[in-house]
């Protein structure tokens, strides 16, 4: 799962995310850009703040639509559309996986005739080896959901000194079998992650630098890499478009212009001059300060892609603190918070996001619109006062741990002002973003309230719920910042996790969403949007509800 | 000059001691912070087991003192993180390894130094010439319009923050007049013309701001100098005014100028933080700032030490030059 912060430098360094033009932008005018057809050819430029881009599948935390997947294919892949969450499609495998009756064994068959850029065949053992090397401590840092699910994964230390991982079997060159220690219905999403890209053992001669020129299975391969300035991708002659339902491979080349300031990226894309017409950002959102510039110019506005939904931004209430252990007090705060003021601080409805009342975000399977604590957008302080009086609580005084970045402080102040109307005193305690994470996820839990936001790493409601509310995620680096613990909810989470029928799982997660909100562990604030600029010749650039990033795998250029 | 040699050797030994103390201080400060650099290398989800594994790999599971000793040992013998085929090597002299940037710190510093050096040296040459000539002019035309102008310019320059002037310059010369590129760095070896063209704006901005103190210093020093006995003597011996000013007067002025020039340049070579930030140049200053944000201790220690080394080196050069410029200064 991904904890989103406004610290884009770090986020962008970790995620080779994508850029896109907005098919959802209701205000996009025809002819304003984004209407010409994408054609074969051209060089697509991605402008990024990152100084280091590693294409090592073991170390990558990239989502399924990110540029690493232009070079690396997985067993499965993501297919996006503008109005609903990404779907899973077979990629190197012939289907999204066959599961055994007990839900613990998943079998994949590779498509015939798959080749790397050098013409050698892609075989099942390469998938196995790729997953194995992600366990090596030397190559840690990537998405590792599989590490605790595969049998023996908790003790395995990678192929360099730990031999093979027996729970991945390759009975022949085209079959991979995964043995899990518990049923996990979302396994088809797990095998879309970077670590499931094939790595031929003979190409892994210098593991620490494998990511600079990995064996390419996707439409592109690395042409050159100069850290800090540029990563160039060129066509992979062995890629067979017919075998790939997720990638269009339209541009002839993809170039990362690295190490740019966020302001510079936005200014260049607004100016839309020269090569920047064929450029986009996949990780640098339009900041609040630039919103007037963008909205004031229809031609520029047409080149901003915004996501219909996104990360859930929320106010966590530390359930372990005496003042907040009483659910009646937490419910009073549910009513008191001025969500509209938060929305304004985040850039307003159009760029900041819609007001949130649920835990599962719109677009995800399992999302149902509901509101257990109905109040006007700016809160209902009177109702909150009544609830506090009924609970016999007066002079409530709380400490809010906040991010000391400008937006973080504005949001904290919006909450402080809102709660003041209900007679609740909030003291804001600002932290640097890294220190804040440490406070929020560390063992001490020295705060009453804190604001954070959360985006799952794959579009399943498990990603909305489990990391934020399971008892196992409290104070050990996990993200249960409300420190909410309910054995009934834990049991329900475990049951829904094992469900491999997607419709049944969605219903189960939807029910858990409401079950949790009845205990009011946190206040949903907004479904935070992303907004990314792109050049006038960049096509197929839009932000789905999930992931709220453009799908680089389908971007094309017009002449 | 055995005196001078001993002087340099003594100073270099002192430099090593200062650097040791400084590196220890940076280590202690960083490990007092309530944040864990291993978290960035832990992966998602970051389970306690995996975090412990990442700490062990990055050698962060040792005590602060042990880590510091490892750092010192690495300078002499190099370091290896992890084991087996996937281990990360940092060859001697290893001043630490940056996990977020996946490079040894020495490699990072050497890759960024040309950028910072290009900015610093170009700007320094400009402000030295501009500062000394304007200051000289002001001293010789004391009280007249030129003097007023030069002193006024100096006042504005000293009072202006570089980020503001930088941004204004970008706005005016980059966006409005579209005369020069607004950001980016082109290596000298790629194209000397593009290199200079991209650097013109930062040079001029830095020079305009730094020249200010040189104008004031040169002017004040020159006025003082012209009242000294040896100038009177020179004039009495019938030397021309040009010879008096340039040969006898300027020589006295140069001692304080060289002092602050050495220190300014040494300091700037360690990273022109604001200028690099404003002009999107990935120099040492930018490396330092982004590493602080990413809790990349190895790079912070490395860049801090390197910057300190440059300042100390500049001091040493200044002291040696003093002896050359002014024989009255001994090195014993």
Coordinates of C-alpha atoms in Angstrom, one line a residue, chain A residues 14 44 50 58 62 152 171 203 259 425 453 495 507:
Chain A
X14 CA 10.2 5.7 -5.3
X44 CA 7.8 10.8 -25.4
X50 CA 13.9 12.0 -9.5
X58 CA 13.3 -6.3 -6.9
X62 CA 6.1 1.3 -8.9
X152 CA 8.9 -20.2 3.8
X171 CA 7.5 -28.2 -13.4
X203 CA 22.0 -11.8 -16.8
X259 CA 16.5 15.9 -11.6
X425 CA -9.2 23.0 21.7
X453 CA -3.5 10.0 3.4
X495 CA -12.1 -13.8 6.1
X507 CA -19.4 -7.2 -0.7

